[in-house]
Coordinates of C-alpha atoms in Angstrom, one line a residue:
Chain A
Q1 CA 122.7 99.6 105.1
K2 CA 121.3 100.2 108.6
E3 CA 119.7 97.0 110.0
V4 CA 117.4 96.4 112.9
E5 CA 116.9 92.8 114.0
Q6 CA 114.1 91.2 116.0
N7 CA 113.1 87.7 116.8
S8 CA 109.9 87.1 114.8
G9 CA 108.4 84.9 117.6
P10 CA 105.7 84.1 118.4
L11 CA 106.6 84.9 122.0
S12 CA 104.0 83.3 124.2
V13 CA 103.5 84.4 127.8
P14 CA 100.7 83.7 130.4
E15 CA 98.5 86.5 131.5
G16 CA 100.1 88.5 134.3
A17 CA 103.6 87.6 133.4
I18 CA 106.4 89.8 132.2
A19 CA 107.0 89.8 128.4
S20 CA 110.5 90.7 127.2
L21 CA 111.1 91.8 123.7
N22 CA 114.5 92.4 122.3
C23 CA 116.0 94.3 119.3
T24 CA 119.5 94.8 118.0
Y25 CA 120.7 97.5 115.6
S26 CA 123.7 97.9 113.4
D27 CA 124.4 101.6 113.2
R28 CA 126.5 102.5 116.3
G29 CA 125.7 106.2 115.7
S30 CA 122.0 105.8 116.1
Q31 CA 120.5 108.1 118.7
S32 CA 116.7 107.5 118.8
F33 CA 114.8 104.3 119.4
F34 CA 111.1 103.5 119.3
W35 CA 108.7 100.7 120.1
Y36 CA 105.5 100.5 118.1
R37 CA 102.6 98.1 118.7
Q38 CA 100.7 96.9 115.6
Y39 CA 97.5 94.9 115.9
S40 CA 96.6 92.7 113.0
G41 CA 95.3 94.7 110.0
K42 CA 96.0 98.1 111.7
S43 CA 98.8 100.7 111.5
P44 CA 101.7 101.0 114.0
E45 CA 101.0 102.8 117.2
L46 CA 103.9 104.4 119.2
I47 CA 104.3 102.9 122.7
M48 CA 107.7 104.2 123.9
F49 CA 110.7 106.1 122.7
I50 CA 114.1 106.3 124.4
Y51 CA 117.3 108.2 123.6
S52 CA 119.6 107.7 126.6
N53 CA 121.2 104.6 128.0
G54 CA 119.3 103.0 130.8
D55 CA 115.6 102.4 131.6
K56 CA 112.6 104.4 130.8
E57 CA 109.3 103.5 132.4
D58 CA 105.7 104.4 131.3
G59 CA 103.0 102.5 133.1
R60 CA 103.4 98.8 132.5
F61 CA 106.0 99.4 129.8
T62 CA 109.8 99.8 130.3
A63 CA 112.2 100.5 127.5
Q64 CA 115.9 99.6 128.1
L65 CA 118.7 100.9 125.9
N66 CA 122.3 99.8 125.9
K67 CA 124.2 101.7 123.2
A68 CA 127.5 99.9 123.9
S69 CA 125.9 96.6 123.1
Q70 CA 123.6 98.1 120.5
Y71 CA 120.4 96.6 121.8
V72 CA 117.1 98.0 123.0
S73 CA 114.4 96.0 124.8
L74 CA 110.8 96.4 125.8
L75 CA 109.4 94.9 129.0
I76 CA 105.7 94.6 129.5
R77 CA 104.7 93.9 133.1
D78 CA 101.4 92.2 134.0
S79 CA 100.8 91.2 130.4
Q80 CA 97.2 91.2 129.3
P81 CA 95.5 89.3 126.4
S82 CA 94.9 92.8 124.9
D83 CA 98.7 93.2 124.6
S84 CA 98.7 90.4 122.0
A85 CA 100.1 92.1 118.9
T86 CA 103.2 92.5 116.8
Y87 CA 105.8 94.8 118.4
L88 CA 108.1 96.7 116.1
C89 CA 111.4 98.2 117.0
A90 CA 112.5 101.2 115.0
V91 CA 115.6 103.3 114.9
G92 CA 115.5 107.0 113.9
N93 CA 118.0 108.8 111.6
N94 CA 119.9 111.8 112.8
A95 CA 116.9 114.1 112.3
G96 CA 114.7 111.6 114.0
N97 CA 112.0 111.5 111.5
M98 CA 112.9 108.6 109.2
L99 CA 112.6 105.3 110.8
T100 CA 114.3 101.9 110.1
F101 CA 112.1 99.1 111.4
G102 CA 112.8 95.6 112.5
G103 CA 110.6 92.8 111.3
G104 CA 108.6 92.7 114.5
T105 CA 108.0 90.2 117.2
R106 CA 104.6 88.6 117.6
L107 CA 103.5 88.5 121.2
M108 CA 100.7 86.2 122.4
V109 CA 99.4 86.6 125.9
K110 CA 97.3 83.6 127.0
P111 CA 94.5 83.9 129.5
Chain B
E1 CA 92.7 108.7 115.8
T2 CA 95.8 110.3 114.4
G3 CA 94.3 112.8 112.0
V4 CA 96.1 111.2 109.1
T5 CA 93.7 109.8 106.5
Q6 CA 94.5 107.6 103.6
S7 CA 92.5 106.5 100.6
P8 CA 91.6 104.1 99.3
T9 CA 91.7 101.6 102.1
H10 CA 91.8 98.5 99.9
L11 CA 92.4 98.1 96.2
I12 CA 93.2 95.4 93.7
K13 CA 95.3 96.0 90.6
T14 CA 96.6 94.0 87.8
R15 CA 100.4 93.5 87.2
G16 CA 101.7 96.3 84.9
Q17 CA 99.0 98.8 85.9
Q18 CA 99.6 102.1 87.7
V19 CA 98.2 103.1 91.1
T20 CA 97.9 106.3 93.0
L21 CA 97.5 106.3 96.8
R22 CA 96.5 109.5 98.7
C23 CA 97.2 110.8 102.1
S24 CA 95.8 113.8 104.0
S25 CA 98.2 114.9 106.8
Q26 CA 97.3 116.0 110.3
S27 CA 96.7 119.8 110.4
G28 CA 99.9 121.8 110.7
H29 CA 102.1 118.9 109.6
N30 CA 104.3 119.9 106.6
T31 CA 106.3 116.6 106.4
V32 CA 105.0 113.4 104.9
S33 CA 106.7 110.0 104.7
W34 CA 105.6 106.8 103.0
Y35 CA 106.3 103.3 104.1
Q36 CA 105.7 99.9 102.5
Q37 CA 104.9 97.0 104.8
A38 CA 104.8 93.6 103.2
L39 CA 102.9 90.8 105.0
G40 CA 104.9 89.6 108.0
Q41 CA 107.5 92.3 107.7
G42 CA 108.3 95.6 109.3
P43 CA 107.6 98.9 107.4
Q44 CA 110.2 100.0 104.9
F45 CA 110.8 103.7 104.2
I46 CA 110.0 104.7 100.6
F47 CA 110.5 108.5 100.7
Q48 CA 109.7 111.7 102.5
Y49 CA 108.4 115.0 101.3
Y50 CA 108.9 118.3 103.1
R51 CA 107.2 121.5 101.8
E52 CA 106.6 119.8 98.4
E53 CA 110.2 118.7 97.9
E54 CA 111.5 115.1 98.2
N55 CA 113.6 115.1 101.3
G56 CA 115.0 111.5 101.4
R57 CA 114.4 108.3 99.7
G58 CA 114.8 104.6 100.6
N59 CA 115.9 101.7 98.5
F60 CA 113.0 101.8 96.1
P61 CA 113.1 102.0 92.2
P62 CA 112.1 105.2 90.3
R63 CA 108.7 103.7 89.4
F64 CA 107.8 104.7 93.0
S65 CA 107.2 108.4 92.9
G66 CA 105.4 111.0 95.0
L67 CA 103.9 114.4 95.2
Q68 CA 103.1 116.8 98.0
F69 CA 100.7 119.6 97.5
P70 CA 100.6 123.1 99.0
N71 CA 98.0 121.9 101.5
Y72 CA 100.6 119.3 102.5
S73 CA 98.4 116.4 101.3
S74 CA 100.4 113.8 99.4
E75 CA 100.2 111.1 96.7
L76 CA 102.2 107.9 96.2
N77 CA 102.3 106.7 92.6
V78 CA 103.6 103.3 91.6
N79 CA 104.0 102.5 87.9
A80 CA 104.3 99.1 86.2
L81 CA 103.0 97.2 89.2
E82 CA 104.7 94.0 90.1
L83 CA 103.3 91.1 92.3
D84 CA 105.8 92.0 95.0
D85 CA 104.3 95.5 95.3
S86 CA 101.4 93.9 97.2
A87 CA 101.6 95.4 100.6
L88 CA 100.2 97.8 103.1
Y89 CA 101.2 101.3 102.3
L90 CA 101.5 103.6 105.3
C91 CA 101.6 107.4 105.2
A92 CA 103.1 109.2 108.2
S93 CA 103.0 112.9 108.9
S94 CA 105.1 115.0 111.2
P95 CA 105.3 118.8 112.0
G96 CA 108.8 119.2 110.4
T97 CA 112.0 117.5 109.4
G98 CA 113.4 118.2 112.8
A99 CA 110.5 116.4 114.5
I100 CA 111.4 113.4 116.6
G101 CA 109.7 110.0 116.3
N102 CA 107.2 110.7 119.0
T103 CA 105.5 113.1 116.7
I104 CA 105.2 110.9 113.7
Y105 CA 101.6 109.9 113.1
F106 CA 100.7 107.0 110.9
G107 CA 97.5 106.7 108.9
E108 CA 95.5 103.4 108.8
G109 CA 97.1 102.5 105.5
S110 CA 96.1 101.4 102.0
W111 CA 96.1 97.7 101.3
L112 CA 97.3 97.1 97.7
T113 CA 96.9 93.6 96.1
V114 CA 98.5 93.1 92.7
V115 CA 97.3 90.1 90.8

Protein backbone atom coordinates (compact mmCIF):
# COMPACT_ATOMS: atom_id res chain seq x y z
CA GLN A 1 0.00 0.00 0.00
CA LYS A 2 1.63 3.22 -1.14
CA GLU A 3 1.47 5.95 1.47
CA VAL A 4 1.94 9.68 1.37
CA GLU A 5 2.26 11.49 4.69
CA GLN A 6 1.82 15.16 5.52
CA ASN A 7 1.54 17.10 8.75
CA SER A 8 -2.10 18.17 8.95
CA GLY A 9 -1.24 21.55 10.52
CA PRO A 10 -2.45 24.19 10.71
CA LEU A 11 0.80 25.85 9.76
CA SER A 12 0.54 29.53 10.60
CA VAL A 13 2.93 32.07 9.07
CA PRO A 14 2.87 35.88 8.96
CA GLU A 15 2.30 37.68 5.69
CA GLY A 16 5.54 38.03 3.74
CA ALA A 17 7.23 35.05 5.38
CA ILE A 18 8.32 31.78 3.78
CA ALA A 19 5.96 28.84 4.27
CA SER A 20 7.55 25.39 4.19
CA LEU A 21 5.35 22.36 3.56
CA ASN A 22 6.71 18.83 3.73
CA CYS A 23 5.64 15.41 2.50
CA THR A 24 7.11 11.91 2.73
CA TYR A 25 6.23 8.91 0.60
CA SER A 26 6.69 5.19 1.04
CA ASP A 27 7.21 3.86 -2.51
CA ARG A 28 10.88 4.23 -3.35
CA GLY A 29 10.11 3.63 -7.04
CA SER A 30 7.88 6.69 -7.36
CA GLN A 31 8.86 9.02 -10.17
CA SER A 32 6.36 11.88 -10.27
CA PHE A 33 5.33 14.26 -7.53
CA PHE A 34 2.72 16.99 -7.40
CA TRP A 35 1.53 19.77 -5.16
CA TYR A 36 -2.11 20.82 -5.27
CA ARG A 37 -3.79 23.73 -3.54
CA GLN A 38 -7.35 23.31 -2.34
CA TYR A 39 -9.46 26.16 -1.06
CA SER A 40 -12.28 25.26 1.30
CA GLY A 41 -15.20 23.77 -0.62
CA LYS A 42 -13.32 23.75 -3.93
CA SER A 43 -11.52 21.13 -6.00
CA PRO A 44 -7.73 20.64 -6.00
CA GLU A 45 -5.73 22.93 -8.28
CA LEU A 46 -2.27 21.92 -9.52
CA ILE A 47 0.53 24.25 -8.39
CA MET A 48 3.73 22.38 -9.16
CA PHE A 49 5.03 19.06 -10.40
CA ILE A 50 8.58 17.71 -10.08
CA TYR A 51 10.26 14.56 -11.37
CA SER A 52 13.99 15.05 -10.73
CA ASN A 53 16.00 15.47 -7.55
CA GLY A 54 16.67 19.06 -6.62
CA ASP A 55 14.72 22.27 -6.78
CA LYS A 56 12.15 23.54 -9.26
CA GLU A 57 11.03 27.15 -9.08
CA ASP A 58 7.88 28.76 -10.46
CA GLY A 59 7.24 32.30 -9.32
CA ARG A 60 6.88 32.36 -5.54
CA PHE A 61 6.76 28.56 -5.36
CA THR A 62 9.70 26.16 -5.13
CA ALA A 63 9.30 22.39 -5.08
CA GLN A 64 12.16 20.32 -3.68
CA LEU A 65 12.62 16.60 -4.21
CA ASN A 66 14.98 14.21 -2.43
CA LYS A 67 14.38 10.66 -3.67
CA ALA A 68 17.05 9.13 -1.42
CA SER A 69 15.23 10.41 1.65
CA GLN A 70 11.81 10.00 0.05
CA TYR A 71 10.55 13.45 0.75
CA VAL A 72 9.23 16.33 -1.27
CA SER A 73 8.62 19.85 -0.05
CA LEU A 74 6.98 23.06 -1.20
CA LEU A 75 8.27 26.50 -0.29
CA ILE A 76 6.06 29.54 -0.69
CA ARG A 77 7.97 32.83 -0.59
CA ASP A 78 6.39 36.15 0.33
CA SER A 79 3.29 34.36 1.64
CA GLN A 80 0.00 36.19 1.12
CA PRO A 81 -3.33 35.79 2.93
CA SER A 82 -4.70 34.46 -0.38
CA ASP A 83 -2.29 31.51 -0.03
CA SER A 84 -4.32 30.32 2.96
CA ALA A 85 -5.59 26.91 1.86
CA THR A 86 -4.94 23.21 2.24
CA TYR A 87 -1.92 21.96 0.30
CA LEU A 88 -2.04 18.39 -0.94
CA CYS A 89 1.01 16.37 -1.86
CA ALA A 90 0.41 13.65 -4.46
CA VAL A 91 2.54 10.88 -5.91
CA GLY A 92 1.89 9.51 -9.38
CA ASN A 93 1.97 5.90 -10.49
CA ASN A 94 4.31 4.74 -13.25
CA ALA A 95 1.94 6.02 -15.94
CA GLY A 96 1.64 9.29 -14.06
CA ASN A 97 -2.11 9.49 -14.26
CA MET A 98 -3.24 7.86 -10.99
CA LEU A 99 -2.43 9.86 -7.92
CA THR A 100 -1.99 8.88 -4.29
CA PHE A 101 -2.63 11.90 -2.10
CA GLY A 102 -1.50 12.80 1.36
CA GLY A 103 -3.98 14.12 3.88
CA GLY A 104 -3.01 17.73 3.23
CA THR A 105 -1.50 20.52 5.30
CA ARG A 106 -3.65 23.50 6.18
CA LEU A 107 -1.76 26.76 5.75
CA MET A 108 -2.87 29.99 7.39
CA VAL A 109 -1.18 33.24 6.38
CA LYS A 110 -1.94 36.01 8.85
CA PRO A 111 -1.95 39.67 7.72
CA GLU B 1 -12.17 26.70 -15.37
CA THR B 2 -10.96 23.19 -16.24
CA GLY B 3 -13.63 22.19 -18.74
CA VAL B 4 -14.65 19.26 -16.52
CA THR B 5 -18.23 19.54 -15.31
CA GLN B 6 -19.91 17.45 -12.65
CA SER B 7 -23.50 17.04 -11.59
CA PRO B 8 -25.21 17.30 -9.27
CA THR B 9 -23.15 19.67 -7.13
CA HIS B 10 -24.88 18.70 -3.90
CA LEU B 11 -27.21 15.91 -2.94
CA ILE B 12 -28.57 14.17 0.13
CA LYS B 13 -29.41 10.47 0.17
CA THR B 14 -30.65 8.02 2.75
CA ARG B 15 -28.58 5.06 3.90
CA GLY B 16 -29.24 2.05 1.69
CA GLN B 17 -30.20 4.09 -1.36
CA GLN B 18 -28.30 4.25 -4.65
CA VAL B 19 -26.73 7.31 -6.25
CA THR B 20 -25.41 8.21 -9.70
CA LEU B 21 -22.92 11.03 -10.19
CA ARG B 22 -22.07 12.37 -13.62
CA CYS B 23 -19.01 13.89 -15.21
CA SER B 24 -18.42 15.54 -18.55
CA SER B 25 -14.75 15.46 -19.53
CA GLN B 26 -12.74 18.18 -21.13
CA SER B 27 -12.91 18.02 -24.92
CA GLY B 28 -10.43 15.51 -26.34
CA HIS B 29 -9.85 13.73 -23.03
CA ASN B 30 -10.47 9.99 -23.24
CA THR B 31 -9.48 9.07 -19.68
CA VAL B 32 -11.57 9.71 -16.59
CA SER B 33 -10.70 9.02 -12.96
CA TRP B 34 -12.89 9.29 -9.90
CA TYR B 35 -11.70 10.22 -6.42
CA GLN B 36 -13.45 10.29 -3.05
CA GLN B 37 -12.48 12.99 -0.58
CA ALA B 38 -13.86 12.68 2.93
CA LEU B 39 -13.90 15.80 5.09
CA GLY B 40 -10.43 16.69 6.32
CA GLN B 41 -8.68 14.05 4.21
CA GLY B 42 -6.94 13.88 0.88
CA PRO B 43 -8.65 12.46 -2.21
CA GLN B 44 -8.60 8.68 -2.59
CA PHE B 45 -8.51 7.03 -6.00
CA ILE B 46 -11.65 5.00 -6.76
CA PHE B 47 -11.11 3.91 -10.37
CA GLN B 48 -10.19 5.04 -13.84
CA TYR B 49 -11.80 4.52 -17.23
CA TYR B 50 -9.98 4.64 -20.55
CA ARG B 51 -11.96 4.35 -23.78
CA GLU B 52 -14.95 2.87 -21.95
CA GLU B 53 -12.96 0.18 -20.10
CA GLU B 54 -11.99 0.15 -16.43
CA ASN B 55 -8.25 0.77 -16.31
CA GLY B 56 -7.38 0.56 -12.64
CA ARG B 57 -9.19 0.47 -9.34
CA GLY B 58 -8.39 1.61 -5.82
CA ASN B 59 -9.37 -0.04 -2.55
CA PHE B 60 -13.13 0.41 -2.90
CA PRO B 61 -15.82 -2.31 -2.69
CA PRO B 62 -17.78 -3.51 -5.76
CA ARG B 63 -20.80 -1.41 -4.81
CA PHE B 64 -18.80 1.46 -6.32
CA SER B 65 -19.09 1.05 -10.07
CA GLY B 66 -18.68 3.21 -13.11
CA LEU B 67 -19.33 3.71 -16.76
CA GLN B 68 -17.69 5.67 -19.51
CA PHE B 69 -19.65 6.50 -22.64
CA PRO B 70 -18.50 6.85 -26.27
CA ASN B 71 -18.38 10.64 -25.86
CA TYR B 72 -16.06 10.02 -22.87
CA SER B 73 -18.51 11.34 -20.30
CA SER B 74 -18.69 9.17 -17.21
CA GLU B 75 -20.87 8.04 -14.34
CA LEU B 76 -20.05 6.88 -10.84
CA ASN B 77 -22.66 4.66 -9.24
CA VAL B 78 -22.75 3.78 -5.57
CA ASN B 79 -25.18 1.16 -4.31
CA ALA B 80 -26.33 0.45 -0.75
CA LEU B 81 -25.12 3.80 0.52
CA GLU B 82 -23.46 3.92 3.92
CA LEU B 83 -22.95 6.90 6.21
CA ASP B 84 -19.19 6.77 5.52
CA ASP B 85 -19.87 7.37 1.83
CA SER B 86 -20.55 11.01 2.68
CA ALA B 87 -17.80 12.87 0.87
CA LEU B 88 -16.81 15.09 -2.03
CA TYR B 89 -16.59 13.02 -5.22
CA LEU B 90 -14.12 14.38 -7.73
CA CYS B 91 -13.91 13.56 -11.40
CA ALA B 92 -10.60 14.10 -13.18
CA SER B 93 -10.04 13.86 -16.90
CA SER B 94 -6.82 13.53 -18.88
CA PRO B 95 -5.92 13.11 -22.55
CA GLY B 96 -4.71 9.52 -22.23
CA THR B 97 -3.38 6.86 -19.90
CA GLY B 98 0.12 8.02 -20.62
CA ALA B 99 -0.64 11.56 -19.57
CA ILE B 100 1.33 12.97 -16.68
CA GLY B 101 -0.16 14.64 -13.67
CA ASN B 102 0.15 18.12 -15.05
CA THR B 103 -2.59 17.32 -17.53
CA ILE B 104 -5.09 15.90 -15.04
CA TYR B 105 -8.01 18.30 -14.69
CA PHE B 106 -10.40 18.08 -11.75
CA GLY B 107 -14.04 19.07 -11.85
CA GLU B 108 -15.58 21.02 -8.98
CA GLY B 109 -16.96 17.86 -7.44
CA SER B 110 -20.24 16.49 -6.17
CA TRP B 111 -20.95 16.74 -2.47
CA LEU B 112 -22.80 13.66 -1.24
CA THR B 113 -24.36 13.52 2.21
CA VAL B 114 -25.78 10.20 3.41
CA VAL B 115 -28.20 10.40 6.32
